[in-house]
Tab-separated table of C-alpha atoms in Angstrom:
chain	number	residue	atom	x	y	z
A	1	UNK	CA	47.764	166.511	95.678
A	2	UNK	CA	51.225	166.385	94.626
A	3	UNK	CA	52.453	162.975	93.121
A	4	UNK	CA	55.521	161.192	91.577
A	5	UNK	CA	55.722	159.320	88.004
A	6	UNK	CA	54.929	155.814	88.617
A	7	UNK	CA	55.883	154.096	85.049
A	8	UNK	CA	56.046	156.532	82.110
A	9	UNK	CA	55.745	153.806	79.568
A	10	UNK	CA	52.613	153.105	80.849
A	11	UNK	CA	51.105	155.813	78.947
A	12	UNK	CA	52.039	154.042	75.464
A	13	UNK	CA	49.399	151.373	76.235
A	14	UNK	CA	46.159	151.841	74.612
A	15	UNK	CA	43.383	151.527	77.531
A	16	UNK	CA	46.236	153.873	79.672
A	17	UNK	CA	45.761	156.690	76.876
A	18	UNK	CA	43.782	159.159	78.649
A	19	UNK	CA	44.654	158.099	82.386
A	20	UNK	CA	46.877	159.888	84.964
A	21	UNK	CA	49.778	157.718	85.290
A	22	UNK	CA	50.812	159.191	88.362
A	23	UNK	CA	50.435	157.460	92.203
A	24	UNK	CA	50.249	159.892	95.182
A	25	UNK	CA	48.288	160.023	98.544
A	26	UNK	CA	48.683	161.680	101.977
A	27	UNK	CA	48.157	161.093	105.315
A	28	UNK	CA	46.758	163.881	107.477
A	29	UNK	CA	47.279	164.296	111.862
A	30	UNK	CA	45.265	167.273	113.294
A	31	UNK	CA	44.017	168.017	116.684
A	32	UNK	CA	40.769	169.327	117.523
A	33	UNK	CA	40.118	171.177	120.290
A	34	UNK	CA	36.315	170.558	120.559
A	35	UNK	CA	32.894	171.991	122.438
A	36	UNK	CA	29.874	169.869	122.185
A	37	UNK	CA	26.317	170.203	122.845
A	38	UNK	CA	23.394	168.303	122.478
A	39	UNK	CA	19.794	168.719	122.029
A	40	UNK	CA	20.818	172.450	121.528
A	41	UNK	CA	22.437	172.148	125.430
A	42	UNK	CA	26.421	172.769	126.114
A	43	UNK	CA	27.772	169.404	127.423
A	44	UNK	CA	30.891	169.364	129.256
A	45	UNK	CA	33.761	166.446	128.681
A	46	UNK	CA	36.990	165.948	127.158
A	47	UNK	CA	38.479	168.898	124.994
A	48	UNK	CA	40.899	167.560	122.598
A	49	UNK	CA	40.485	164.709	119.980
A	50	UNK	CA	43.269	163.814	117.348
A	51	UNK	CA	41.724	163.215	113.811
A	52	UNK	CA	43.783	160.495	111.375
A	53	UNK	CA	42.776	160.466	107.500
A	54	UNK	CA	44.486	158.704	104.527
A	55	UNK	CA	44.201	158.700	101.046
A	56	UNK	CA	45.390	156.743	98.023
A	57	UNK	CA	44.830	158.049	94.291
A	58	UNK	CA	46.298	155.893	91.304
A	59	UNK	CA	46.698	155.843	87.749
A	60	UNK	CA	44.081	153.438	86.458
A	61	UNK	CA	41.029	155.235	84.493
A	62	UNK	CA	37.586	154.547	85.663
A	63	UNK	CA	38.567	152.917	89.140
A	64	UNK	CA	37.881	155.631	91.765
A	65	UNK	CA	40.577	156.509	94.405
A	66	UNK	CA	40.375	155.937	98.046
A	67	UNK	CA	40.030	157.707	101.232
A	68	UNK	CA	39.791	156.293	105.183
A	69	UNK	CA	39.459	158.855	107.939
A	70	UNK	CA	38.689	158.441	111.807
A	71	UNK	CA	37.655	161.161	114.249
A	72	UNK	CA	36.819	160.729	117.888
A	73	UNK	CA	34.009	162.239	120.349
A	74	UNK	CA	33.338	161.750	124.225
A	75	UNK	CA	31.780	163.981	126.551
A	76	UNK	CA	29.621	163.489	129.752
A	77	UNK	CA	25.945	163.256	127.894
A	78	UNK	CA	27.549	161.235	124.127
A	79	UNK	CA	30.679	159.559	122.767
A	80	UNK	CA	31.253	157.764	119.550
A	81	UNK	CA	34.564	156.890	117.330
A	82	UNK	CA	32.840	158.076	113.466
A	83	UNK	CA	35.248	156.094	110.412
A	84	UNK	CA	34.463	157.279	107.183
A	85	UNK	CA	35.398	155.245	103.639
A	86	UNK	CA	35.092	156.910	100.606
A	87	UNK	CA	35.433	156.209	96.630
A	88	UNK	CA	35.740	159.524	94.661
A	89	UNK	CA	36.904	161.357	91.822
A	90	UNK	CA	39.562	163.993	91.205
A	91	UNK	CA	38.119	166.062	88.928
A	92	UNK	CA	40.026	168.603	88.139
A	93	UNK	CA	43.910	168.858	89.910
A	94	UNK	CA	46.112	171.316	88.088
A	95	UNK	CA	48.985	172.386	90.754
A	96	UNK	CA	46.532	175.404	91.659
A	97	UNK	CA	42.880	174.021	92.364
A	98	UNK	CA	41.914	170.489	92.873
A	99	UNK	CA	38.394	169.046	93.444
A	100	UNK	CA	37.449	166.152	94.244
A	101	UNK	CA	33.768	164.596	94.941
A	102	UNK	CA	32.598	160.692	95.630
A	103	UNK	CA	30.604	158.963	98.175
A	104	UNK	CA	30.585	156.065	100.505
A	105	UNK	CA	30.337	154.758	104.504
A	106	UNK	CA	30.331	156.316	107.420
A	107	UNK	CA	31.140	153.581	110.603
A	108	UNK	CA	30.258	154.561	114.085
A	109	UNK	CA	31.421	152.423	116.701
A	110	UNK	CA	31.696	152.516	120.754
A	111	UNK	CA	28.418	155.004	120.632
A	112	UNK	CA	26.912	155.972	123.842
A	113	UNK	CA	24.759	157.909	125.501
A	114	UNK	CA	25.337	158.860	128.906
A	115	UNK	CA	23.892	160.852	131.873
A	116	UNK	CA	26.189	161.552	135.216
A	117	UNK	CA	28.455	158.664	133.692
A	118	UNK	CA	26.098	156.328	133.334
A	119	UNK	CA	26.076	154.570	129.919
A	120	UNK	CA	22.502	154.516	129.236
A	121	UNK	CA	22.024	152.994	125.971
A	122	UNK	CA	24.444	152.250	123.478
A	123	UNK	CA	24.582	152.548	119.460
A	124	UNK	CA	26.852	151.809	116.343
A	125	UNK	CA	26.121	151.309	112.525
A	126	UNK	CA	26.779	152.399	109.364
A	127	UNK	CA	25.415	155.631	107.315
A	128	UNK	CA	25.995	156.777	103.624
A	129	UNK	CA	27.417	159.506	102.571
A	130	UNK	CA	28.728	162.179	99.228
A	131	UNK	CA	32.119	163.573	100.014
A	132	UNK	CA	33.130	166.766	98.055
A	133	UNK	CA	36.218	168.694	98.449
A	134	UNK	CA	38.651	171.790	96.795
A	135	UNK	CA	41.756	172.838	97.525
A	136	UNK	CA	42.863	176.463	96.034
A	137	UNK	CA	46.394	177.679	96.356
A	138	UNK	CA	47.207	181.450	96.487
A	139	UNK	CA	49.151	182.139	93.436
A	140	UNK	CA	53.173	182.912	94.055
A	141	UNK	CA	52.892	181.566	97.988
A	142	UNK	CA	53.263	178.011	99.290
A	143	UNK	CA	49.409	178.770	101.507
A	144	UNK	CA	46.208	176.719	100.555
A	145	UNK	CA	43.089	177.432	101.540
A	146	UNK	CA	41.014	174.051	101.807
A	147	UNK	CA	37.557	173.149	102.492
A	148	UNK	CA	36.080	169.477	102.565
A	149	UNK	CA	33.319	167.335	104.038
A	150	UNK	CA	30.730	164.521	104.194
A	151	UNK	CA	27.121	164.207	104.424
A	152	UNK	CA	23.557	163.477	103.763
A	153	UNK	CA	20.308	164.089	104.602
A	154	UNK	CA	17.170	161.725	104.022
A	155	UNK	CA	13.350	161.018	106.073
A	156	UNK	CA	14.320	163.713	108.860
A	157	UNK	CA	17.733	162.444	109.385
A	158	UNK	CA	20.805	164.489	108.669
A	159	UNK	CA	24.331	163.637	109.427
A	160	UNK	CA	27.378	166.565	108.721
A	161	UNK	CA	30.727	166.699	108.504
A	162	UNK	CA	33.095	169.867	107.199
A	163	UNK	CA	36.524	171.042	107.581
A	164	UNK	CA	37.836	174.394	106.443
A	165	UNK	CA	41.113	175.700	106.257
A	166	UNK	CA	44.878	176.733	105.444
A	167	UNK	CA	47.857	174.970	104.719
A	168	UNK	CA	51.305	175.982	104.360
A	169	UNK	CA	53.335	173.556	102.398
A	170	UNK	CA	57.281	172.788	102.789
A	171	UNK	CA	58.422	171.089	99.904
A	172	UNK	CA	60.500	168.509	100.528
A	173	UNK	CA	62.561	166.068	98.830
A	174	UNK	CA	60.099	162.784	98.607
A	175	UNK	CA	56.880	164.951	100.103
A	176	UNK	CA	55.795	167.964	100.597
A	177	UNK	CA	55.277	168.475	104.565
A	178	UNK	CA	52.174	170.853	105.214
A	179	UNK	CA	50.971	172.408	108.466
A	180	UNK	CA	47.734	173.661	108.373
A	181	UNK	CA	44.777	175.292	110.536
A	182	UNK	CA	41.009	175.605	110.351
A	183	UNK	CA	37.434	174.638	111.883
A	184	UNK	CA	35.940	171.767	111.634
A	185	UNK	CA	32.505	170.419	112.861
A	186	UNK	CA	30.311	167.123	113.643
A	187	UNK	CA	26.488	167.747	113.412
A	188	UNK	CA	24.221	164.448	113.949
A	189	UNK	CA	20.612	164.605	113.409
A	190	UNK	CA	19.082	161.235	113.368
A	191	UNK	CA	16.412	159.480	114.312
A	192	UNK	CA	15.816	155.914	115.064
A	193	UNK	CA	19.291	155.097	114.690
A	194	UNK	CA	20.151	151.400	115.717
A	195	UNK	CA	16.995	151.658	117.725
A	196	UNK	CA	17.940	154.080	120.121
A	197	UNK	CA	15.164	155.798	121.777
A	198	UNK	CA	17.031	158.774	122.460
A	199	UNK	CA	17.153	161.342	119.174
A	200	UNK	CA	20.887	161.606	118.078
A	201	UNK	CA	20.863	165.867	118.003
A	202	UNK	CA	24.389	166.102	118.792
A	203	UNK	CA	26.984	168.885	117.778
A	204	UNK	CA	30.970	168.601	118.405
A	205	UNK	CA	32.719	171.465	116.615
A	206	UNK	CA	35.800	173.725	117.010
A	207	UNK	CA	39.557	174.525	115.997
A	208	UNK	CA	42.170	171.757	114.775
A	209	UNK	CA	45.884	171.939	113.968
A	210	UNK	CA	47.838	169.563	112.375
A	211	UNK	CA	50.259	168.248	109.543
A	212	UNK	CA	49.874	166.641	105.938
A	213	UNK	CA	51.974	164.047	104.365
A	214	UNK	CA	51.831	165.041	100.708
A	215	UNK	CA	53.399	161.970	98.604
């Protein structure tokens, strides 16, 4: 992630010593073109979803940074708007290769499930998760290639969400603008969930395009 200096002097205070005095985040628009099936079945519906995610890294040592994303689903048999919040790390982040791993919340909200448009039982709740992700540029070229995700998996019920990928960064004067490409992919296999009756065994993948912010 590239960043800008927030306060040099900061680093001539003790309990700063060994922290990255540097602020940065980005904010990321893709569209994803999507196929869905469920219960191992293709399901017809819409095609297209845009994705939103943000993310905030600071300076202070110890207090993990912060990342929000959103991502939408709704076909003829399942729908559901999934909003992920995650603390994590940046382990290593040297211009080149950056990872990053942490955990949190997964939201769903406005979950259905549906047969010939009828809403036959609804569902929403909440779901942990690990997040992990690396970004490795190709040495002498402004391409990335990126992969990232969240997920778990616990008593029979597994939720999954990955993104892999290339950017192509534009350096700019504030930000660095960078278009990218990939596949990305929703699997949901859960059980029980807010009392449903129905098994969520749901699938939405397929290719996205889209920009980065990079402050």
């Amino acid at each position: 992630m590239k960043k800008s200096v927030l306060a040099a002097l900061l680093t001539t205070a003790p309990f700063m010593a060994s922290a990255d005095v540097m602020l940065g985040g980005d904010v990321e628009v893709n569209m994803w073109q999507q196929s869905h099936s469920f219960a191992g079945s293709e399901v017809n519906g819409d095609d297209t979803s845009f994705t939103f995610e943000a993310s905030l890294e600071h300076f202070v040592p110890l207090i993990p940074n912060f990342k929000i994303g959103q991502s939408s689903v709704d076909n003829d048999e399942y729908a559901y708007t999934k909003r992920d919040y995650t603390l994590y790390y940046e382990f290593l982040d040297n211009g080149l290769v950056s990872l990053d791993a942490g955990v949190g919340i997964s939201q769903f909200t406005d979950g259905e499930i549906k047969k010939l448009g009828l809403n036959l039982e609804e569902f929403s709740g909440y779901l942990p998760h690990l997040y992990a992700g690396a970004e490795v540029g190709i040495p002498m070229t402004p391409i990335f290639v990126f992969a990232k995700g969240t997920g778990m998996s616990f008593n029979d019920n597994n939720m999954f969400d990955a993104s892999v990928g290339v950017q192509y960064s534009i350096g700019l004067y504030a930000f660095d603008l960078e278009l990218q490409a990939g596949y990305r992919v929703h699997n949901l296999d859960l059980q029980d969930f807010d009392d449903l009756k129905t098994d969520l065994d749901i699938k939405t993948d397929g290719l996205f395009a889209g920009v980065n912010f990079d402050f």
